[in-house]
Amino acid sequence: MVDFTLTDEQKDTRELAHDFATKEIRPVAWELDKESTWPQEIVNKAWEVGLMNTHVPEEYGGAGLDYLSGCLIEEEFGWGCSGVGTSLSANGLAMTPVLLGGSEEIKKHYLGMLTEEPKLASFALTEPEAGSDVSGMRTTATKIGDKWVLNGSKCFITNGSHADWYTVYAKTDKDAGHKGISAFVVPREAGVTVDKKEDKLGQRASNTATISFNDVEIPADHLLGEENHGFKLAMQTLDRTRPGVAAAAVGIARAAMEFAVDYSKERVQFGVPIAMHQAIQFMIADMATKVEAGRLLVWQAASLLDQGKRNTLASSHAKRFAADSAMEVTTDAVQVYGGYGFIKDYPVEKLMRDAKIMQLYEGTSQIQRLVIARETLMPRKAQEPAAATA
Ligand code: COS
């Protein structure tokens, strides 16, 4: 029998995250958005109450929570402010390749850094010429003696200005396409340069930076997994993190729906609250269905991971549907508010701006459709086990 009942521990986790989003994130979210302010205080508090780095196994100082719990947290963060949520969750993206491919010493050192102090890590895959097409990357890593030497630059790096270490993908064989990419863990102190913080449409409380490597040297053992196997590591990572992004999108949509519901009961036109008009009711009904359906897809994608199963298809279904739904729901929430929805004194225009990135980062909605089409037309082994550690 299919059972959607959360365990007591999962319910507690969700409650903790909701409480945190209500008390610590929501009250400052619109202010942080206005000035594009980095939420360091919230990062410190979230780390203190145990809402960051939740997937780090206990042996490296983490809570070792399951993927579904992680998604419950990300939905609440998304509900509070997805910009802040992205800042709090990005460690999960950076640490997954370390969990999948790092040696015992590397895991102890770099995961330990995150669990011992409220430090941050970034996932550095994208480049100006390599967005959806990962293989187009130009950053190189060359083995010289017992060191790797990195050269190149990465863009759109979440938390890039604040990270203490980076998971970096680089070409180790320039002519081998996706089979010539390797992954590395690169400490900031090795000489990573932060070039520029982006000024964004939405999620303005999150930090997005361009970073570069100019003869940055790292020890040989900082290679993650096997040489030239970085592309697969990136794909396996995104399978594990896209459900969390989708959960954040569900959180944004839920927030927009709640604002629209409240406003529609207050706003009177034609002598009745606009919630009495079928035109509004149908918009609210569609919002509610999209939130519910998005959440179910998220839970399915996360549960497959928790069962040790490959979730590529489920992950892309969840990311694609929840991201597109967040855009639709927030756009309709602005519509419910009418002209007021377009004004910054009201809450929903921020949500509409924030929702847009959901269709772009960690694979655009078009890339998710590409994955869904491939997995549907030419299914890979659905039961291929996920790596034991992540
Ligand atoms: N898990 C494990 N292996 C995977 C995989 C997955 N989810 N997806 C692909 N692979 C493997 C394939 O099996 C193939 O292996 P072989 O070389 O052994 O045959 C290899 O990776 C290449 O796969 P494919 O041919 O599908 O690669 P493409 O170059 O066509 O790229 C897409 C596939 C477009 C789906 C991929 O590049 C992608 O996800 N791009 C978006 C990247 C992204 O999300 N960027 C955002 C930045 S992160 S914030």
Tab-separated table of C-alpha atoms and ligand atoms in Angstrom:
chain	number	residue	atom	x	y	z
A	1	MET	CA	0.000	0.000	0.000
A	2	VAL	CA	1.267	3.480	-0.834
A	3	ASP	CA	1.523	5.507	2.346
A	4	PHE	CA	2.219	9.250	2.436
A	5	THR	CA	2.387	9.413	6.239
A	6	LEU	CA	5.538	11.082	7.510
A	7	THR	CA	7.408	9.551	10.431
A	8	ASP	CA	7.352	11.451	13.746
A	9	GLU	CA	10.958	12.503	13.104
A	10	GLN	CA	10.065	13.846	9.648
A	11	LYS	CA	7.082	15.732	11.097
A	12	ASP	CA	9.354	17.267	13.746
A	13	THR	CA	11.892	18.252	11.083
A	14	ARG	CA	9.181	19.919	9.004
A	15	GLU	CA	7.828	21.738	12.031
A	16	LEU	CA	11.300	22.954	12.999
A	17	ALA	CA	11.879	24.225	9.449
A	18	HIS	CA	8.459	25.879	9.269
A	19	ASP	CA	8.993	27.557	12.620
A	20	PHE	CA	12.419	28.771	11.485
A	21	ALA	CA	11.007	30.086	8.191
A	22	THR	CA	8.188	31.865	10.053
A	23	LYS	CA	10.336	33.477	12.751
A	24	GLU	CA	13.724	33.991	11.132
A	25	ILE	CA	13.192	34.220	7.378
A	26	ARG	CA	9.742	35.686	6.593
A	27	PRO	CA	10.043	38.839	8.739
A	28	VAL	CA	13.164	40.020	6.861
A	29	ALA	CA	12.661	38.422	3.442
A	30	TRP	CA	11.294	41.445	1.575
A	31	GLU	CA	13.900	43.753	3.108
A	32	LEU	CA	16.752	41.411	2.114
A	33	ASP	CA	15.300	41.274	-1.399
A	34	LYS	CA	15.196	45.048	-1.709
A	35	GLU	CA	18.900	45.632	-1.103
A	36	SER	CA	20.099	42.206	-2.239
A	37	THR	CA	21.509	41.674	1.265
A	38	TRP	CA	23.488	38.566	2.138
A	39	PRO	CA	21.697	36.794	5.072
A	40	GLN	CA	24.743	35.807	7.152
A	41	GLU	CA	22.823	36.002	10.435
A	42	ILE	CA	20.209	33.560	9.148
A	43	VAL	CA	22.945	31.223	7.895
A	44	ASN	CA	24.476	31.202	11.391
A	45	LYS	CA	21.129	30.529	13.065
A	46	ALA	CA	20.073	27.803	10.605
A	47	TRP	CA	23.418	26.074	11.129
A	48	GLU	CA	22.996	26.315	14.909
A	49	VAL	CA	19.548	24.697	14.946
A	50	GLY	CA	20.696	21.918	12.600
A	51	LEU	CA	18.853	22.906	9.432
A	52	MET	CA	21.975	22.960	7.265
A	53	ASN	CA	24.118	20.091	5.981
A	54	THR	CA	21.394	17.647	6.971
A	55	HIS	CA	22.592	14.911	4.578
A	56	VAL	CA	26.096	14.735	6.041
A	57	PRO	CA	26.406	11.274	7.604
A	58	GLU	CA	26.843	11.077	11.357
A	59	GLU	CA	30.466	9.859	11.074
A	60	TYR	CA	31.375	13.241	9.562
A	61	GLY	CA	29.484	15.228	12.165
A	62	GLY	CA	26.142	15.579	10.360
A	63	ALA	CA	22.611	14.469	11.116
A	64	GLY	CA	22.506	11.916	8.288
A	65	LEU	CA	18.898	12.769	7.479
A	66	ASP	CA	17.062	11.107	4.606
A	67	TYR	CA	16.347	12.874	1.296
A	68	LEU	CA	12.638	13.254	2.028
A	69	SER	CA	13.448	15.162	5.222
A	70	GLY	CA	15.776	17.387	3.217
A	71	CYS	CA	12.914	18.152	0.820
A	72	LEU	CA	10.554	18.943	3.709
A	73	ILE	CA	13.093	21.512	4.909
A	74	GLU	CA	13.589	22.971	1.436
A	75	GLU	CA	9.838	23.411	0.923
A	76	GLU	CA	9.618	25.418	4.151
A	77	PHE	CA	12.685	27.497	3.252
A	78	GLY	CA	11.122	28.152	-0.171
A	79	TRP	CA	7.903	29.193	1.549
A	80	GLY	CA	9.846	31.594	3.807
A	81	CYS	CA	12.093	33.065	1.097
A	82	SER	CA	13.629	30.965	-1.651
A	83	GLY	CA	16.588	33.360	-1.937
A	84	VAL	CA	17.511	32.697	1.679
A	85	GLY	CA	16.617	29.022	1.153
A	86	THR	CA	19.058	28.747	-1.749
A	87	SER	CA	21.810	30.235	0.434
A	88	LEU	CA	21.059	27.675	3.152
A	89	SER	CA	20.743	24.666	0.839
A	90	ALA	CA	23.640	25.183	-1.577
A	91	ASN	CA	26.049	23.248	0.662
A	92	GLY	CA	23.982	20.168	-0.183
A	93	LEU	CA	24.773	20.574	-3.885
A	94	ALA	CA	28.486	21.160	-3.266
A	95	MET	CA	28.863	18.272	-0.834
A	96	THR	CA	27.138	15.572	-2.897
A	97	PRO	CA	30.076	14.944	-5.282
A	98	VAL	CA	32.333	14.761	-2.193
A	99	LEU	CA	30.024	12.190	-0.620
A	100	LEU	CA	29.898	10.225	-3.865
A	101	GLY	CA	33.542	10.441	-4.904
A	102	GLY	CA	35.713	11.732	-2.075
A	103	SER	CA	38.258	9.619	-0.202
A	104	GLU	CA	37.747	9.069	3.524
A	105	GLU	CA	40.263	11.835	4.367
A	106	ILE	CA	38.671	14.296	1.948
A	107	LYS	CA	35.206	13.602	3.361
A	108	LYS	CA	36.414	13.969	6.923
A	109	HIS	CA	38.186	17.229	6.184
A	110	TYR	CA	35.732	19.020	3.894
A	111	LEU	CA	32.433	17.759	5.338
A	112	GLY	CA	33.877	18.333	8.796
A	113	MET	CA	34.525	21.968	7.864
A	114	LEU	CA	30.797	22.396	7.225
A	115	THR	CA	29.614	20.642	10.352
A	116	GLU	CA	32.107	22.223	12.762
A	117	GLU	CA	31.342	25.823	11.820
A	118	PRO	CA	28.740	27.643	9.733
A	119	LYS	CA	30.915	27.533	6.638
A	120	LEU	CA	29.795	27.346	3.032
A	121	ALA	CA	30.709	25.404	-0.083
A	122	SER	CA	29.787	25.947	-3.728
A	123	PHE	CA	29.172	23.725	-6.747
A	124	ALA	CA	31.093	25.093	-9.729
A	125	LEU	CA	29.983	23.482	-12.986
A	126	THR	CA	28.581	26.231	-15.223
A	127	GLU	CA	30.697	28.401	-17.505
A	128	PRO	CA	29.787	31.092	-20.023
A	129	GLU	CA	30.081	28.522	-22.842
A	130	ALA	CA	28.844	25.561	-20.803
A	131	GLY	CA	25.351	25.941	-19.366
A	132	SER	CA	22.984	23.176	-20.457
A	133	ASP	CA	25.846	21.724	-22.516
A	134	VAL	CA	28.192	20.756	-19.700
A	135	SER	CA	30.752	19.253	-22.101
A	136	GLY	CA	31.462	22.696	-23.568
A	137	MET	CA	33.433	23.710	-20.472
A	138	ARG	CA	36.888	25.255	-20.954
A	139	THR	CA	38.306	25.198	-17.437
A	140	THR	CA	41.252	22.821	-17.378
A	141	ALA	CA	43.005	20.772	-14.737
A	142	THR	CA	46.509	19.598	-15.566
A	143	LYS	CA	48.448	17.048	-13.528
A	144	ILE	CA	51.892	18.383	-12.697
A	145	GLY	CA	53.847	16.170	-10.320
A	146	ASP	CA	51.663	15.448	-7.312
A	147	LYS	CA	49.396	18.437	-7.933
A	148	TRP	CA	46.510	19.411	-10.156
A	149	VAL	CA	46.734	22.911	-11.631
A	150	LEU	CA	43.436	24.593	-12.500
A	151	ASN	CA	42.848	27.401	-14.967
A	152	GLY	CA	39.572	28.918	-16.131
A	153	SER	CA	36.431	30.495	-14.786
A	154	LYS	CA	32.933	29.553	-13.649
A	155	CYS	CA	29.769	31.632	-13.638
A	156	PHE	CA	26.415	31.663	-11.785
A	157	ILE	CA	28.023	30.078	-8.724
A	158	THR	CA	25.631	30.069	-5.774
A	159	ASN	CA	27.361	31.292	-2.586
A	160	GLY	CA	30.477	31.783	-4.713
A	161	SER	CA	31.567	34.937	-2.846
A	162	HIS	CA	31.252	33.273	0.576
A	163	ALA	CA	32.332	29.666	0.044
A	164	ASP	CA	35.290	28.155	1.872
A	165	TRP	CA	35.596	25.397	-0.681
A	166	TYR	CA	34.299	24.560	-4.127
A	167	THR	CA	33.449	21.418	-6.054
A	168	VAL	CA	34.945	22.258	-9.427
A	169	TYR	CA	34.540	20.477	-12.748
A	170	ALA	CA	37.354	20.816	-15.251
A	171	LYS	CA	38.581	19.269	-18.482
A	172	THR	CA	41.327	16.727	-17.898
A	173	ASP	CA	41.173	15.583	-21.530
A	174	LYS	CA	40.197	18.462	-23.808
A	175	ASP	CA	39.294	16.297	-26.803
A	176	ALA	CA	37.153	13.687	-25.052
A	177	GLY	CA	33.851	15.580	-24.661
A	178	HIS	CA	31.922	14.480	-21.569
A	179	LYS	CA	34.445	11.674	-21.040
A	180	GLY	CA	37.215	14.239	-20.453
A	181	ILE	CA	35.732	15.994	-17.413
A	182	SER	CA	36.922	15.452	-13.830
A	183	ALA	CA	35.674	16.784	-10.509
A	184	PHE	CA	37.821	18.301	-7.758
A	185	VAL	CA	37.423	19.797	-4.337
A	186	VAL	CA	39.190	23.160	-4.276
A	187	PRO	CA	39.709	25.105	-1.050
A	188	ARG	CA	39.220	28.839	-1.438
A	189	GLU	CA	42.629	29.458	0.126
A	190	ALA	CA	44.296	27.649	-2.795
A	191	GLY	CA	43.786	30.923	-4.658
A	192	VAL	CA	40.214	30.973	-5.999
A	193	THR	CA	39.370	34.507	-7.188
A	194	VAL	CA	35.874	35.917	-6.763
A	195	ASP	CA	35.411	38.217	-9.750
A	196	LYS	CA	31.857	39.515	-9.579
A	197	LYS	CA	28.588	39.274	-7.670
A	198	GLU	CA	25.568	39.238	-9.994
A	199	ASP	CA	22.667	41.685	-9.633
A	200	LYS	CA	19.637	39.446	-10.150
A	201	LEU	CA	15.929	39.648	-11.020
A	202	GLY	CA	14.940	37.399	-8.128
A	203	GLN	CA	16.316	35.410	-5.197
A	204	ARG	CA	18.185	38.582	-4.399
A	205	ALA	CA	19.119	37.427	-0.896
A	206	SER	CA	21.202	34.668	-2.445
A	207	ASN	CA	24.734	35.213	-3.669
A	208	THR	CA	25.592	34.361	-7.259
A	209	ALA	CA	29.168	34.957	-8.354
A	210	THR	CA	31.706	34.516	-11.095
A	211	ILE	CA	34.894	32.870	-9.873
A	212	SER	CA	38.171	32.068	-11.558
A	213	PHE	CA	41.275	29.937	-11.249
A	214	ASN	CA	44.636	31.229	-12.315
A	215	ASP	CA	47.190	28.429	-11.878
A	216	VAL	CA	45.370	27.260	-8.744
A	217	GLU	CA	47.245	24.265	-7.338
A	218	ILE	CA	45.561	21.508	-5.339
A	219	PRO	CA	46.938	18.183	-4.067
A	220	ALA	CA	46.457	15.115	-6.291
A	221	ASP	CA	44.096	13.483	-3.786
A	222	HIS	CA	41.570	16.327	-4.262
A	223	LEU	CA	40.287	14.587	-7.390
A	224	LEU	CA	36.756	13.307	-6.715
A	225	GLY	CA	36.027	9.859	-8.092
A	226	GLU	CA	37.984	8.674	-11.101
A	227	GLU	CA	39.797	10.908	-13.552
A	228	ASN	CA	37.551	11.726	-16.558
A	229	HIS	CA	34.427	10.500	-14.732
A	230	GLY	CA	33.306	13.947	-13.558
A	231	PHE	CA	30.368	14.275	-15.961
A	232	LYS	CA	28.628	11.257	-14.452
A	233	LEU	CA	29.362	12.535	-10.974
A	234	ALA	CA	27.669	15.817	-11.928
A	235	MET	CA	24.613	13.998	-13.309
A	236	GLN	CA	24.371	11.731	-10.256
A	237	THR	CA	24.621	14.825	-8.076
A	238	LEU	CA	21.819	16.626	-9.907
A	239	ASP	CA	19.597	13.518	-9.639
A	240	ARG	CA	19.989	13.871	-5.869
A	241	THR	CA	19.580	17.640	-5.590
A	242	ARG	CA	16.837	18.419	-8.132
A	243	PRO	CA	14.090	17.074	-5.812
A	244	GLY	CA	15.180	19.652	-3.213
A	245	VAL	CA	15.034	22.466	-5.771
A	246	ALA	CA	11.593	21.220	-6.785
A	247	ALA	CA	10.580	21.262	-3.121
A	248	ALA	CA	11.657	24.910	-2.871
A	249	ALA	CA	9.520	25.644	-5.934
A	250	VAL	CA	6.550	24.000	-4.203
A	251	GLY	CA	7.247	26.262	-1.216
A	252	ILE	CA	7.199	29.389	-3.397
A	253	ALA	CA	3.937	28.294	-5.044
A	254	ARG	CA	2.377	27.504	-1.671
A	255	ALA	CA	3.329	30.939	-0.330
A	256	ALA	CA	1.865	32.660	-3.407
A	257	MET	CA	-1.325	30.625	-3.116
A	258	GLU	CA	-1.726	31.524	0.571
A	259	PHE	CA	-1.275	35.233	-0.156
A	260	ALA	CA	-3.779	35.017	-3.042
A	261	VAL	CA	-6.321	33.169	-0.876
A	262	ASP	CA	-6.102	35.759	1.921
A	263	TYR	CA	-6.244	38.702	-0.450
A	264	SER	CA	-9.187	37.290	-2.416
A	265	LYS	CA	-11.231	37.106	0.790
A	266	GLU	CA	-10.493	40.751	1.664
A	267	ARG	CA	-10.668	42.501	-1.683
A	268	VAL	CA	-14.224	43.530	-2.570
A	269	GLN	CA	-15.311	44.141	-6.139
A	270	PHE	CA	-18.838	44.127	-7.556
A	271	GLY	CA	-20.123	44.130	-3.959
A	272	VAL	CA	-18.522	40.843	-2.821
A	273	PRO	CA	-15.041	39.579	-1.900
A	274	ILE	CA	-13.384	38.574	-5.166
A	275	ALA	CA	-13.085	35.003	-3.770
A	276	MET	CA	-16.825	34.758	-4.514
A	277	HIS	CA	-16.159	35.134	-8.240
A	278	GLN	CA	-15.674	31.928	-10.171
A	279	ALA	CA	-12.862	33.512	-12.212
A	280	ILE	CA	-10.815	33.815	-9.015
A	281	GLN	CA	-11.952	30.500	-7.551
A	282	PHE	CA	-10.729	28.611	-10.607
A	283	MET	CA	-7.306	30.280	-10.383
A	284	ILE	CA	-7.089	29.329	-6.707
A	285	ALA	CA	-8.221	25.774	-7.506
A	286	ASP	CA	-5.484	25.381	-10.127
A	287	MET	CA	-2.910	26.766	-7.681
A	288	ALA	CA	-3.945	24.216	-5.060
A	289	THR	CA	-3.734	21.289	-7.495
A	290	LYS	CA	-0.295	22.371	-8.715
A	291	VAL	CA	1.043	22.642	-5.154
A	292	GLU	CA	-0.295	19.193	-4.228
A	293	ALA	CA	0.862	17.489	-7.435
A	294	GLY	CA	4.294	19.137	-7.255
A	295	ARG	CA	4.758	17.967	-3.680
A	296	LEU	CA	3.796	14.394	-4.536
A	297	LEU	CA	6.357	14.325	-7.366
A	298	VAL	CA	8.993	15.692	-4.974
A	299	TRP	CA	8.208	13.076	-2.360
A	300	GLN	CA	8.359	10.310	-4.963
A	301	ALA	CA	11.732	11.491	-6.304
A	302	ALA	CA	13.163	11.763	-2.769
A	303	SER	CA	11.683	8.449	-1.598
A	304	LEU	CA	13.314	6.576	-4.492
A	305	LEU	CA	16.681	7.935	-3.349
A	306	ASP	CA	15.921	6.930	0.230
A	307	GLN	CA	15.226	3.418	-1.056
A	308	GLY	CA	18.620	3.411	-2.818
A	309	LYS	CA	17.054	3.494	-6.286
A	310	ARG	CA	17.972	5.590	-9.304
A	311	ASN	CA	15.565	8.507	-9.614
A	312	THR	CA	16.663	10.351	-12.762
A	313	LEU	CA	13.201	10.344	-14.347
A	314	ALA	CA	11.298	11.102	-11.141
A	315	SER	CA	13.767	13.860	-10.299
A	316	SER	CA	13.263	15.583	-13.671
A	317	HIS	CA	9.473	15.151	-13.464
A	318	ALA	CA	9.517	16.855	-10.056
A	319	LYS	CA	11.893	19.663	-11.040
A	320	ARG	CA	10.125	20.404	-14.348
A	321	PHE	CA	6.604	20.329	-12.945
A	322	ALA	CA	7.263	22.153	-9.686
A	323	ALA	CA	9.356	24.878	-11.353
A	324	ASP	CA	6.843	25.551	-14.136
A	325	SER	CA	4.015	25.411	-11.573
A	326	ALA	CA	5.766	27.940	-9.319
A	327	MET	CA	6.015	30.324	-12.279
A	328	GLU	CA	2.342	29.805	-13.172
A	329	VAL	CA	1.055	30.023	-9.601
A	330	THR	CA	3.023	33.171	-8.751
A	331	THR	CA	1.933	34.808	-12.036
A	332	ASP	CA	-1.686	34.010	-11.196
A	333	ALA	CA	-1.201	35.294	-7.644
A	334	VAL	CA	-0.158	38.639	-9.136
A	335	GLN	CA	-3.306	38.425	-11.297
A	336	VAL	CA	-5.490	37.857	-8.226
A	337	TYR	CA	-3.991	40.993	-6.650
A	338	GLY	CA	-4.706	42.935	-9.863
A	339	GLY	CA	-2.731	46.180	-10.207
A	340	TYR	CA	-1.593	45.902	-6.590
A	341	GLY	CA	0.184	42.667	-7.464
A	342	PHE	CA	2.560	44.646	-9.661
A	343	ILE	CA	3.571	46.934	-6.820
A	344	LYS	CA	6.412	46.253	-4.401
A	345	ASP	CA	4.309	47.164	-1.342
A	346	TYR	CA	2.528	43.846	-1.873
A	347	PRO	CA	4.235	40.491	-1.423
A	348	VAL	CA	3.537	38.556	-4.605
A	349	GLU	CA	5.714	40.334	-7.192
A	350	LYS	CA	8.806	39.154	-5.285
A	351	LEU	CA	7.540	35.585	-5.434
A	352	MET	CA	7.002	35.858	-9.185
A	353	ARG	CA	10.573	37.132	-9.639
A	354	ASP	CA	11.932	34.434	-7.329
A	355	ALA	CA	10.030	31.673	-9.135
A	356	LYS	CA	11.719	32.391	-12.471
A	357	ILE	CA	15.080	30.954	-11.438
A	358	MET	CA	13.391	27.634	-10.638
A	359	GLN	CA	12.926	27.107	-14.395
A	360	LEU	CA	16.602	27.918	-14.989
A	361	TYR	CA	19.034	26.623	-12.380
A	362	GLU	CA	20.025	22.992	-11.794
A	363	GLY	CA	18.870	22.320	-15.345
A	364	THR	CA	16.307	24.391	-17.243
A	365	SER	CA	12.751	23.158	-17.710
A	366	GLN	CA	13.768	22.330	-21.287
A	367	ILE	CA	16.666	20.158	-20.053
A	368	GLN	CA	14.273	18.370	-17.677
A	369	ARG	CA	11.967	17.664	-20.634
A	370	LEU	CA	14.962	16.372	-22.585
A	371	VAL	CA	15.815	13.985	-19.728
A	372	ILE	CA	12.154	12.941	-19.384
A	373	ALA	CA	11.856	12.325	-23.139
A	374	ARG	CA	15.075	10.260	-23.212
A	375	GLU	CA	14.147	8.244	-20.118
A	376	THR	CA	10.665	7.636	-21.549
A	377	LEU	CA	11.735	6.798	-25.107
A	378	MET	CA	14.895	4.866	-24.168
A	379	PRO	CA	14.585	3.921	-20.498
A	380	ARG	CA	17.808	3.179	-18.675
A	381	LYS	CA	17.908	0.581	-15.919
A	382	ALA	CA	15.378	2.049	-13.478
A	383	GLN	CA	16.598	0.029	-10.515
A	384	GLU	CA	20.299	0.868	-10.801
A	385	PRO	CA	21.219	1.402	-7.158
A	386	ALA	CA	22.193	4.849	-5.957
A	387	ALA	CA	25.639	5.051	-4.346
A	388	ALA	CA	25.448	3.893	-0.764
A	389	THR	CA	26.831	7.066	0.706
A	390	ALA	CA	24.578	9.718	-0.819
B	1	COS	N1	23.164	9.351	-13.869
B	1	COS	C1	24.247	8.639	-14.243
B	1	COS	N2	24.811	8.745	-15.474
B	1	COS	C2	24.233	9.595	-16.350
B	1	COS	C3	23.101	10.355	-16.023
B	1	COS	C4	22.558	10.201	-14.733
B	1	COS	N3	21.490	10.889	-14.369
B	1	COS	N4	22.775	11.114	-17.098
B	1	COS	C5	23.652	10.844	-18.057
B	1	COS	N5	24.544	9.911	-17.612
B	1	COS	C6	25.645	9.315	-18.351
B	1	COS	C7	25.135	8.584	-19.589
B	1	COS	O1	24.794	7.253	-19.266
B	1	COS	C8	26.321	8.657	-20.510
B	1	COS	O2	27.238	7.663	-20.100
B	1	COS	P1	28.266	6.949	-21.135
B	1	COS	O3	29.223	8.007	-21.547
B	1	COS	O4	28.891	5.859	-20.330
B	1	COS	O5	27.422	6.460	-22.284
B	1	COS	C9	26.936	10.002	-20.184
B	1	COS	O6	26.484	10.344	-18.866
B	1	COS	C10	26.515	11.095	-21.142
B	1	COS	O7	25.095	11.168	-21.150
B	1	COS	P2	24.277	11.919	-22.277
B	1	COS	O8	24.686	11.395	-23.622
B	1	COS	O9	22.837	11.839	-21.920
B	1	COS	O10	24.843	13.414	-22.136
B	1	COS	P3	24.474	14.764	-22.852
B	1	COS	O11	25.734	15.466	-23.193
B	1	COS	O12	23.495	14.523	-23.966
B	1	COS	O13	23.811	15.615	-21.665
B	1	COS	C11	22.046	16.441	-20.316
B	1	COS	C12	22.683	15.241	-21.008
B	1	COS	C13	21.653	17.515	-21.319
B	1	COS	C14	20.821	15.898	-19.627
B	1	COS	C15	23.028	17.025	-19.271
B	1	COS	O14	24.131	17.612	-19.902
B	1	COS	C16	22.406	18.026	-18.342
B	1	COS	O15	21.748	17.658	-17.367
B	1	COS	N6	22.614	19.314	-18.605
B	1	COS	C17	22.143	20.359	-17.711
B	1	COS	C18	23.201	20.691	-16.755
B	1	COS	C19	22.671	21.506	-15.622
B	1	COS	O16	21.752	21.109	-14.942
B	1	COS	N7	23.291	22.657	-15.444
B	1	COS	C20	22.914	23.514	-14.374
B	1	COS	C21	24.117	23.801	-13.563
B	1	COS	S1	24.113	23.080	-12.038
B	1	COS	S2	23.432	24.527	-10.918
